[in-house]
CSV table of C-alpha atoms in Angstrom, one decimal:
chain,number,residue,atom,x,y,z
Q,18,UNK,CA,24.9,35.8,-23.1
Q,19,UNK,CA,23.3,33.2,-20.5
Q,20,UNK,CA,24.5,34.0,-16.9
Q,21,UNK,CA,25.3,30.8,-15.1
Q,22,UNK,CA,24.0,30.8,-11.3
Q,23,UNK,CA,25.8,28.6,-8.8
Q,24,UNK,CA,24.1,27.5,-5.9
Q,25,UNK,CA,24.9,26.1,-2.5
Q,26,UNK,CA,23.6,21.9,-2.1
Q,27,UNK,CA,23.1,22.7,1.6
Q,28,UNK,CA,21.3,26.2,1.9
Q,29,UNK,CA,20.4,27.0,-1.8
Q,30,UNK,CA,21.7,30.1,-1.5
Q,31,UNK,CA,24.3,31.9,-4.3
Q,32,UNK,CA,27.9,30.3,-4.3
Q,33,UNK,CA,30.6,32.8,-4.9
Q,34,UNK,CA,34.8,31.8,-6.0
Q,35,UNK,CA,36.8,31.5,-3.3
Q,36,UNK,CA,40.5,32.5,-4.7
Q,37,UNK,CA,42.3,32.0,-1.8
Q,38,UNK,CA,40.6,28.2,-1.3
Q,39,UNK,CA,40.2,27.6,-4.9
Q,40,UNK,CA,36.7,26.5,-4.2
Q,41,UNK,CA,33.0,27.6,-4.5
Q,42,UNK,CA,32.1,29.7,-0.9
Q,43,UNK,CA,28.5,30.3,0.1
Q,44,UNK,CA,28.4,33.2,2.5
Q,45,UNK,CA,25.5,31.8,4.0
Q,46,UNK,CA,26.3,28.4,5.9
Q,47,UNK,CA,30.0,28.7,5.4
Q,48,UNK,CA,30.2,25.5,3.0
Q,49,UNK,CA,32.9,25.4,0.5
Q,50,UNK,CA,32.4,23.3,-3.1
Q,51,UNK,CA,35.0,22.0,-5.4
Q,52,UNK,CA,34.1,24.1,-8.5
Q,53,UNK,CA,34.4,20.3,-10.4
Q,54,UNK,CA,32.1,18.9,-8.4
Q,55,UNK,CA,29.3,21.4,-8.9
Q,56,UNK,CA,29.7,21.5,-12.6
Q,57,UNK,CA,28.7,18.1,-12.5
Q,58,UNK,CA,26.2,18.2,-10.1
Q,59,UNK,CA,24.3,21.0,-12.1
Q,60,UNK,CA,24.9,18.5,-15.6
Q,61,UNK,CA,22.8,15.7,-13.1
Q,62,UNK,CA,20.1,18.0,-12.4
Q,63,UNK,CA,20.0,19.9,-15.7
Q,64,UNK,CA,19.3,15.9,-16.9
Q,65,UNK,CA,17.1,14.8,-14.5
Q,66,UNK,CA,14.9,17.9,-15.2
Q,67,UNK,CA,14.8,17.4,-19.1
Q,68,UNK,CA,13.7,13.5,-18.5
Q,69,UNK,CA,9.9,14.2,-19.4
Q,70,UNK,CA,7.2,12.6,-16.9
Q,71,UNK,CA,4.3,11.0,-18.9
Q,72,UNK,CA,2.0,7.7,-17.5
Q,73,UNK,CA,0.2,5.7,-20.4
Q,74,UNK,CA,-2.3,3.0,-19.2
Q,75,UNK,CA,-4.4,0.6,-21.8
Q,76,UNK,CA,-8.1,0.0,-19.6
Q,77,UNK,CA,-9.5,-2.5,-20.8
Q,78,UNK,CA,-12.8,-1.5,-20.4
Q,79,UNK,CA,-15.2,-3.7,-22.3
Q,80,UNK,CA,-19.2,-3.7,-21.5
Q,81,UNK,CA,-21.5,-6.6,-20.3
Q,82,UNK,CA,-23.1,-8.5,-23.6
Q,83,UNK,CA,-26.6,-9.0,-23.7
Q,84,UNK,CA,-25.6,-12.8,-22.7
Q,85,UNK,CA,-23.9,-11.5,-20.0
Q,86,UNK,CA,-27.1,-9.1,-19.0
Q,87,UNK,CA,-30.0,-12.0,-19.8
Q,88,UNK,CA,-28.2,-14.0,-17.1
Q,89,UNK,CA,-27.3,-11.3,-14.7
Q,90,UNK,CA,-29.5,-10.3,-11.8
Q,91,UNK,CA,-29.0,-6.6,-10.2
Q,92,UNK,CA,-29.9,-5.2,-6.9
Q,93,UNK,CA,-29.2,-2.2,-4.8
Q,94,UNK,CA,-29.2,-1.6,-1.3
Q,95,UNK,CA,-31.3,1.3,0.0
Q,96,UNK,CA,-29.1,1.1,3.1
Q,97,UNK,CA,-26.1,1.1,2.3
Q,98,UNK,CA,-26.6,2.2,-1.1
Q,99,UNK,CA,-24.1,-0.3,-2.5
Q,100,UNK,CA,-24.9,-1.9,-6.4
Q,101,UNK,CA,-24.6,-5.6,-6.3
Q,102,UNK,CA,-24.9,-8.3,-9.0
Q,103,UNK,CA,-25.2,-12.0,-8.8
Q,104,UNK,CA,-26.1,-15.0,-10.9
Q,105,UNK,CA,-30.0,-15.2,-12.2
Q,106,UNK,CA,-30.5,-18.4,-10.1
Q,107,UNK,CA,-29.1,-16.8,-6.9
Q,108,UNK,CA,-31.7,-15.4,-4.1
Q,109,UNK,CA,-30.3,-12.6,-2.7
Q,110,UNK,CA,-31.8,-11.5,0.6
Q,111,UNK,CA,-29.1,-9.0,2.4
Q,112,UNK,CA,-26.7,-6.7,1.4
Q,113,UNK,CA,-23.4,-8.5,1.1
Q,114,UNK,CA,-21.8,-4.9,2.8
Q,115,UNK,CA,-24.1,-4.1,5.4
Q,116,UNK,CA,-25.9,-7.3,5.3
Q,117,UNK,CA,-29.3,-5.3,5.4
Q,118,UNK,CA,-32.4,-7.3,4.1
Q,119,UNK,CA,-33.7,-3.5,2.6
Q,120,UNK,CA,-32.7,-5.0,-0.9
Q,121,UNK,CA,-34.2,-4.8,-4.3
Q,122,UNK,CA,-34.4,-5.5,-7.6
Q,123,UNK,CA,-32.5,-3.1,-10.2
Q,124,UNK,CA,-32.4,-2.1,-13.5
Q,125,UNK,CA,-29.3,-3.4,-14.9
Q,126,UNK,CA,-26.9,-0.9,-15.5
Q,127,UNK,CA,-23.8,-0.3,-18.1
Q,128,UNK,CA,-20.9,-0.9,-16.5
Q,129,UNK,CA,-17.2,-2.6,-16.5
Q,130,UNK,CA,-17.3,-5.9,-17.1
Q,131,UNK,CA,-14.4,-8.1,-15.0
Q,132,UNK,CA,-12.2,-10.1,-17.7
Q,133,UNK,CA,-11.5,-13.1,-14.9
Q,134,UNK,CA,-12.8,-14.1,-11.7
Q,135,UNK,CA,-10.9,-15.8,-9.1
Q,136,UNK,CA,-12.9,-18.3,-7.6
Q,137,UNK,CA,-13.5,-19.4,-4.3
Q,138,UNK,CA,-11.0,-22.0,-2.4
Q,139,UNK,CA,-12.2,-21.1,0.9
Q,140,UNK,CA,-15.1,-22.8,1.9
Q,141,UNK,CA,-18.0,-21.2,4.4
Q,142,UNK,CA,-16.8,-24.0,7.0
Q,143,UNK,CA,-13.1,-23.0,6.7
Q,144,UNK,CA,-14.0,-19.3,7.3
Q,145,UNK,CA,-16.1,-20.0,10.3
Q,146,UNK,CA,-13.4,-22.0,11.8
Q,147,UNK,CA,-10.5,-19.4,10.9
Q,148,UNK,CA,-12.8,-17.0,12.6
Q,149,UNK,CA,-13.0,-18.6,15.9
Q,150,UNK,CA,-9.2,-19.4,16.0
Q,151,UNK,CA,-8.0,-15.6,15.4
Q,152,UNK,CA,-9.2,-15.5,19.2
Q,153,UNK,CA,-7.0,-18.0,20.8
Q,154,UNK,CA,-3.7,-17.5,22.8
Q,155,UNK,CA,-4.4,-13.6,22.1
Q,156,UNK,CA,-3.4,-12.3,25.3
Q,157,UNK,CA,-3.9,-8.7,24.8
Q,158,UNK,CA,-7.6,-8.7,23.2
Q,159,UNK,CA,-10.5,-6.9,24.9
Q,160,UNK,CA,-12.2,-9.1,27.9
Q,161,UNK,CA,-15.1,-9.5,25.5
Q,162,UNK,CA,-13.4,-11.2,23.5
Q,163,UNK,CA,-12.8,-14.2,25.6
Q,164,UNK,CA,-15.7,-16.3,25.4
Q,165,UNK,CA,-19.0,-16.4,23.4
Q,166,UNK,CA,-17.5,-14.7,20.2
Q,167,UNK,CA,-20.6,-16.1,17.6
Q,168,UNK,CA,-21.0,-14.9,13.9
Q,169,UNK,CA,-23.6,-12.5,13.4
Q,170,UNK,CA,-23.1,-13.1,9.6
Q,171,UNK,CA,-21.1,-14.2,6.8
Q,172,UNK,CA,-21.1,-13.2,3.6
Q,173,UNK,CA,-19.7,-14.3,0.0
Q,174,UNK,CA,-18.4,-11.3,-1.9
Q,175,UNK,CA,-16.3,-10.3,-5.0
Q,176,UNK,CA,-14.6,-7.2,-4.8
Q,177,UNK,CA,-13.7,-5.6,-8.4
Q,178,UNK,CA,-10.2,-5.0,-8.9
Q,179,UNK,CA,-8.5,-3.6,-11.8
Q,180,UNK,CA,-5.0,-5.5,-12.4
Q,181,UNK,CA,-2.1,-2.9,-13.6
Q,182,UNK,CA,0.9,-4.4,-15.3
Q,183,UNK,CA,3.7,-2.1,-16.5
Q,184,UNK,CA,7.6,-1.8,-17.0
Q,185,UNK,CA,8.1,1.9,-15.0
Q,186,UNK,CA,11.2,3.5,-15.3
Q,187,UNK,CA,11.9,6.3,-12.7
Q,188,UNK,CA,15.0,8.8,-12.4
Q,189,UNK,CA,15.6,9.8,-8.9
Q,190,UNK,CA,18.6,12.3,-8.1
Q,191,UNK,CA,18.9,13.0,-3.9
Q,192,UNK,CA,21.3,15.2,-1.9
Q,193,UNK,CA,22.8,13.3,0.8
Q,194,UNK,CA,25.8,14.2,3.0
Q,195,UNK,CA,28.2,12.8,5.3
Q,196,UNK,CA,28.8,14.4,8.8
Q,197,UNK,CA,32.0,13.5,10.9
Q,198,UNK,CA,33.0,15.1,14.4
Q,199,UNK,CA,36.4,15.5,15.1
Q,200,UNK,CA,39.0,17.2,17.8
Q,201,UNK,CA,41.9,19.4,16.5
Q,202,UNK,CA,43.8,21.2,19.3
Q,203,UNK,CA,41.0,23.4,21.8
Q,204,UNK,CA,38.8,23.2,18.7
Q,205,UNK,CA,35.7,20.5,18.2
Q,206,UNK,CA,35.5,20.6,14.3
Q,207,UNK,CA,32.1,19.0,12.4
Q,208,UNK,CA,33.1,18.3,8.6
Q,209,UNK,CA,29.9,18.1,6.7
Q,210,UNK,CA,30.3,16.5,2.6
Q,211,UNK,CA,27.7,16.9,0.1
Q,212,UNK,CA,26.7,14.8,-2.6
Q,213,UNK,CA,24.4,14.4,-4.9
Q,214,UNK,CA,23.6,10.9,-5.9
Q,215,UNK,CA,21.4,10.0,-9.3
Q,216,UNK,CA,18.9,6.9,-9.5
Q,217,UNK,CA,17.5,5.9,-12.4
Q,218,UNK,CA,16.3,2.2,-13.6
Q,219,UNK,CA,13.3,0.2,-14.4
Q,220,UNK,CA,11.1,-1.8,-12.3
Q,221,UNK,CA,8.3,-4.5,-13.3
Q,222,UNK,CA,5.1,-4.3,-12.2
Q,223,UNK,CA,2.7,-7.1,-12.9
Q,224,UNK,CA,-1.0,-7.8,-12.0
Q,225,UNK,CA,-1.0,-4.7,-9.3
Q,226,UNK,CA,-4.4,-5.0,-7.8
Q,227,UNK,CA,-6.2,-1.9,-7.1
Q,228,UNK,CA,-9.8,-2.0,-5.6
Q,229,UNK,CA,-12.7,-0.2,-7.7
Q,230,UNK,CA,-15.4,-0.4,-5.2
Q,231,UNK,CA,-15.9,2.7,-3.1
Q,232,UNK,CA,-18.0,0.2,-0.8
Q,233,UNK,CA,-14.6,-1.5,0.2
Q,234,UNK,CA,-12.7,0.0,2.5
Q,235,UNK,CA,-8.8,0.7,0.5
Q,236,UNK,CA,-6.4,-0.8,3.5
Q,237,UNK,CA,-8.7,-3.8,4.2
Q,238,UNK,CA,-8.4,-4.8,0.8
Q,239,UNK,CA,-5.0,-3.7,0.3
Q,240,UNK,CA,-3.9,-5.9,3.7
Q,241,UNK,CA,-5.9,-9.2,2.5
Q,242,UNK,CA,-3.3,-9.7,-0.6
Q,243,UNK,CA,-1.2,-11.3,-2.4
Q,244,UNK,CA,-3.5,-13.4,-4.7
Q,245,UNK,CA,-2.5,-16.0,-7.2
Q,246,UNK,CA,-3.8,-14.8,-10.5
Q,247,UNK,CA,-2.7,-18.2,-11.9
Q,248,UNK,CA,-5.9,-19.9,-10.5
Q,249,UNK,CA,-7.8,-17.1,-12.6
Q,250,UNK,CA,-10.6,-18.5,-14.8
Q,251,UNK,CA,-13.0,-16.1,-17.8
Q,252,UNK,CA,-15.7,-14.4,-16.5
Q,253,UNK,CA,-19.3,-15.8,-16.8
Q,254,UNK,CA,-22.0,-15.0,-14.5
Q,255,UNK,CA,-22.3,-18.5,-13.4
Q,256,UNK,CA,-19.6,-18.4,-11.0
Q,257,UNK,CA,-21.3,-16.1,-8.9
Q,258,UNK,CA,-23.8,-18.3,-8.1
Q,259,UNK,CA,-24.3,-18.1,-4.8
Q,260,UNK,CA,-22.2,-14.8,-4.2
Q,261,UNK,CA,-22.8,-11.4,-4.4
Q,262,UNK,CA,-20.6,-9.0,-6.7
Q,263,UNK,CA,-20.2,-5.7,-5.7
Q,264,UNK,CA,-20.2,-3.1,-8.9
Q,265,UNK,CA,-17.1,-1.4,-10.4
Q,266,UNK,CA,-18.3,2.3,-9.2
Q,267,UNK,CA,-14.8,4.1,-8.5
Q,268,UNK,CA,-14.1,6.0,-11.7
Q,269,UNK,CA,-10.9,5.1,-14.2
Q,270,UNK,CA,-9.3,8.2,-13.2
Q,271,UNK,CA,-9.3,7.9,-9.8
Q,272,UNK,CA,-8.2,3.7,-10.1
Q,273,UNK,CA,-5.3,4.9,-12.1
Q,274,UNK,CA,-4.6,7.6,-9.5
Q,275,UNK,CA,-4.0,5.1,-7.0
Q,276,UNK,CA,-1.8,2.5,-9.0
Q,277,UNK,CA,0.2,5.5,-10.1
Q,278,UNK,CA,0.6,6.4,-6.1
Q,279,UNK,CA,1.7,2.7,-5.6
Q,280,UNK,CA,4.3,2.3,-8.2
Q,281,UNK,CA,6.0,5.7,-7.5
Q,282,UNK,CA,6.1,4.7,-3.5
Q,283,UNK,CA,7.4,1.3,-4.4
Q,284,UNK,CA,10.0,2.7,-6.4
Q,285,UNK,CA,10.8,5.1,-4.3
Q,286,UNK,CA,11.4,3.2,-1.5
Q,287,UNK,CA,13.2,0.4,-4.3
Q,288,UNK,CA,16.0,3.3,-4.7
Q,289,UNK,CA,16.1,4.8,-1.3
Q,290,UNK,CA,17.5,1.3,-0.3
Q,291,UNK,CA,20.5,1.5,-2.6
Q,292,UNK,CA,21.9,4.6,-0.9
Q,293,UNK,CA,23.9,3.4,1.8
Q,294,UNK,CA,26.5,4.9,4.3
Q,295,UNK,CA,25.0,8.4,4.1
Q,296,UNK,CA,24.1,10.8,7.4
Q,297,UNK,CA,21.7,12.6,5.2
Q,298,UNK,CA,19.8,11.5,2.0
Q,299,UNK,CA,16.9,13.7,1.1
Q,300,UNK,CA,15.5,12.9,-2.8
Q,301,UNK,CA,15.1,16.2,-4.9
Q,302,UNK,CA,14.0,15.3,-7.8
Q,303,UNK,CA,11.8,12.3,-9.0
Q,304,UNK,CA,10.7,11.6,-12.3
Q,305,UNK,CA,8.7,8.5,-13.0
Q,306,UNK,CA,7.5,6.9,-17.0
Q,307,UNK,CA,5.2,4.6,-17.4
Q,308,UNK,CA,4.9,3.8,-21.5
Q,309,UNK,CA,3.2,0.7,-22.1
Q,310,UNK,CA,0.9,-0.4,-19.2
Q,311,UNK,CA,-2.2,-1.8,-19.3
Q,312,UNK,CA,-5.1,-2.7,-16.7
Q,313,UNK,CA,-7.4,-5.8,-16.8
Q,314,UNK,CA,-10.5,-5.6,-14.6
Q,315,UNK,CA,-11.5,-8.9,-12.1
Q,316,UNK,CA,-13.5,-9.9,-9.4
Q,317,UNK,CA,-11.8,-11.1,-5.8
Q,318,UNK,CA,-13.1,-13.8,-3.5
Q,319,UNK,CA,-13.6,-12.3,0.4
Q,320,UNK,CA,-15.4,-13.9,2.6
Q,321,UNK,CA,-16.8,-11.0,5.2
Q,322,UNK,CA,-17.9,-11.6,8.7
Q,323,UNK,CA,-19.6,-9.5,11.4
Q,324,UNK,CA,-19.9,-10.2,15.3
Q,325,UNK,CA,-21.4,-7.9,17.6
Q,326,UNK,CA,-20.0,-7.2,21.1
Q,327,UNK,CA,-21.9,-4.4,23.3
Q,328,UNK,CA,-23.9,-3.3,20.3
Q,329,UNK,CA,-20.7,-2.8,18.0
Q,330,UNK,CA,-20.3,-4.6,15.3
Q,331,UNK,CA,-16.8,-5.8,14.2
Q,332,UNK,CA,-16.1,-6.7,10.9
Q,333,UNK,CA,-13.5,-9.7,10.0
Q,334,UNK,CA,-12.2,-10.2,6.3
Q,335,UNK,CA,-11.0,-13.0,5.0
Q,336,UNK,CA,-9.5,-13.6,1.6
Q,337,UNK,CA,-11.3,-16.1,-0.3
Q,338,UNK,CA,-8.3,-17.8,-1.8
Q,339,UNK,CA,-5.4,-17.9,0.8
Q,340,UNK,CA,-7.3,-18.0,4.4
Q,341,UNK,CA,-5.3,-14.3,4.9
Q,342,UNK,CA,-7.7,-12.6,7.7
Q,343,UNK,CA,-8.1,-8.8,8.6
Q,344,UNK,CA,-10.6,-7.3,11.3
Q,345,UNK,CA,-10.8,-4.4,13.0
Q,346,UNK,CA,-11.0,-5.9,16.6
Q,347,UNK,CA,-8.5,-3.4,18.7
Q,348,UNK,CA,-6.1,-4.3,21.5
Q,349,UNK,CA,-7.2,-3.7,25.3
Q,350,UNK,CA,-4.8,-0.8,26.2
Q,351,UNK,CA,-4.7,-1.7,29.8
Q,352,UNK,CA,-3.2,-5.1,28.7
Q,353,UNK,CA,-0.6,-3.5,26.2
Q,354,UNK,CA,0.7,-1.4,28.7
Q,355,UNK,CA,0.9,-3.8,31.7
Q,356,UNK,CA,2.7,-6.4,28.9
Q,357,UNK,CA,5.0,-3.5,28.0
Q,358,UNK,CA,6.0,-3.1,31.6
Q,359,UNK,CA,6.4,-6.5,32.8
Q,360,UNK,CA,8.6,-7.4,29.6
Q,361,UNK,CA,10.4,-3.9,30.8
Q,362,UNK,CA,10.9,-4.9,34.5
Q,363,UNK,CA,12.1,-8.3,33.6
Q,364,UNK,CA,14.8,-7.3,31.4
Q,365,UNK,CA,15.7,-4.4,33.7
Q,366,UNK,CA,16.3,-7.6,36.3
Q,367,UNK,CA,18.1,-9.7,33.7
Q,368,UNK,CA,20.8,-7.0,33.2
Q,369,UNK,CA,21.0,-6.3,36.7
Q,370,UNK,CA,21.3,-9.4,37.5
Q,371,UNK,CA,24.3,-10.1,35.2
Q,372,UNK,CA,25.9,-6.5,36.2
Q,373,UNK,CA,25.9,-8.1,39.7
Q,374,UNK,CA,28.3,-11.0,39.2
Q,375,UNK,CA,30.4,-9.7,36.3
Q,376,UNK,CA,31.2,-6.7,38.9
């Protein structure tokens, strides 16, 4: 005969019957539990713990044709060691990464080829000028930064992505509590509730990009979306005339690794904004399906840019299709801090200020 185990929501620790109190005592934290309550609590997580946890992706992996090949050019960096393909009518004299000349001609390789391409918008022009406005009326740049910031180079690039489209479903249970402080007589009384609260609901998921090139750097990408796959078009080498398309070299595994990581954060964070009103809410269980989904590989547009200030190069990104621009150009920490305080000083005389002629 089974031997059922009760155990505290707050300490874990083994729940004995109260007679006197009618209620579930631990001996440990000094919680009591309606006996009701935890029957029904233990059906939630006996539930939640039979929900299996499986991820099914579709890749659509199909190879370059030998069209596809005849009119593909390949080259490799010996710098940077990047793989890079471009149209056969293209010259390519620099690494579109590192923008070292030290490249050369490649074997052409077996590899993913991208279903759709989204094509330039952006021109070179509109890049250079959306370069040399991220520095105005930005107060708390570096000094160096104020004048004479030129482009060391600019380069046309398309970034592999694989697109994930799904319908995820994810079960979610949480124990959360409720803590109220309150005076009874001599005696300062904290009442503390627990409950445990179920999730569980579907959430669609279309066209998640994930980058496949190890070249790119995850929250560079990542920051330059969203992208409009609308304005999508088949892939042919021809459109990368006059680009530079960096390979597909980070492994299935590992893509679908990261889109899993995205769409269980997502949801996670999703549900965690339903649970309102709670002191505590700490989730104990998550349990996330993903039965149909499928991934379609493409190519990005991002325009990169370097500039060099004190022999450091800083790199600017800019996403070929909506002008969105990251860099990596830091704040002057002298200037943060004396902003911080003057902001601090002048609302410490506002309030003073109003404290004098209320008073």
């Amino acid at each position: 005969m089974a031997t059922i185990t009760y155990k505290c929501p707050s300490c874990a620790s083994p729940l004995t019957f109260d007679g006197n109190a009618k209620e579930m005592a631990c001996s440990n934290c000094g919680n009591n539990f309606e006996v009701e309550g935890l029957k029904e609590a233990m059906q939630v997580e006996m539930e939640t713990e039979q929900t299996p946890e499986y991820k099914a992706w579709d890749m659509h992996d199909e190879a370059f044709d030998q069209n596809d090949v005849k009119q593909t050019k390949t080259f490799s960096c010996s710098s940077c060691g990047a793989q890079l393909l471009t149209d056969e009518t293209t010259v390519a004299t620099e690494c579109a990464f590192c923008g070292s000349p030290s490249i050369i001609p490649d074997q052409f390789t077996p590899g993913t080829k991208p279903q759709s391409v989204l094509p330039f918008t952006v021109k070179k022009e509109r890049a250079e000028k959306l370069f040399h406005d991220y520095f105005k009326n930005k107060k708390l740049l570096p000094n160096i930064f104020k004048k004479n910031n030129r482009i060391n180079e600019i380069r046309k690039l398309y970034v592999p992505y694989w697109l994930f489209t799904c319908q995820a479903f994810a079960d979610i249970s949480y124990n959360a509590s409720k803590i109220r402080t309150f005076t009874r007589g001599n005696y300062r009384i904290t009442q503390t509730l627990h409950y445990l609260i179920r999730r569980a609901g579907t959430v669609d998921f279309k066209e998640l990009p994930i980058d496949s090139s190890t070249k790119a750097d995850n929250e560079i990408t990542e920051s330059l979306e969203p992208y409009d796959m609308g304005e999508g078009l088949a892939f042919t080498p021809a459109i990368l005339s006059g680009a530079q398309a960096s390979r597909a070299d980070v492994s299935i595994e590992e893509s679908k690794k990261r889109a899993d990581d995205r769409i269980t954060s997502s949801m996670q964070s999703a549900f965690r904004d339903t649970i309102l009103g709670y002191s505590t809410v700490v989730p104990v269980s998550t349990k996330i399906n993903i039965p149909e989904g499928t991934a379609t590989p493409t190519l990005f547009p991002i325009w990169i840019i370097t500039t060099k200030k004190e022999d450091k190069t800083y790199t600017f990104a800019i996403n070929g299709q909506t002008e969105k621009l990251t860099c990596d150009v830091p704040i002057s920490a002298p200037k943060a801090i004396g902003w911080f305080l003057g902001v601090s000083l002048t609302a410490l005389f506002v309030i003073s200020l109003i404290m004098y002629f209320v008073l």
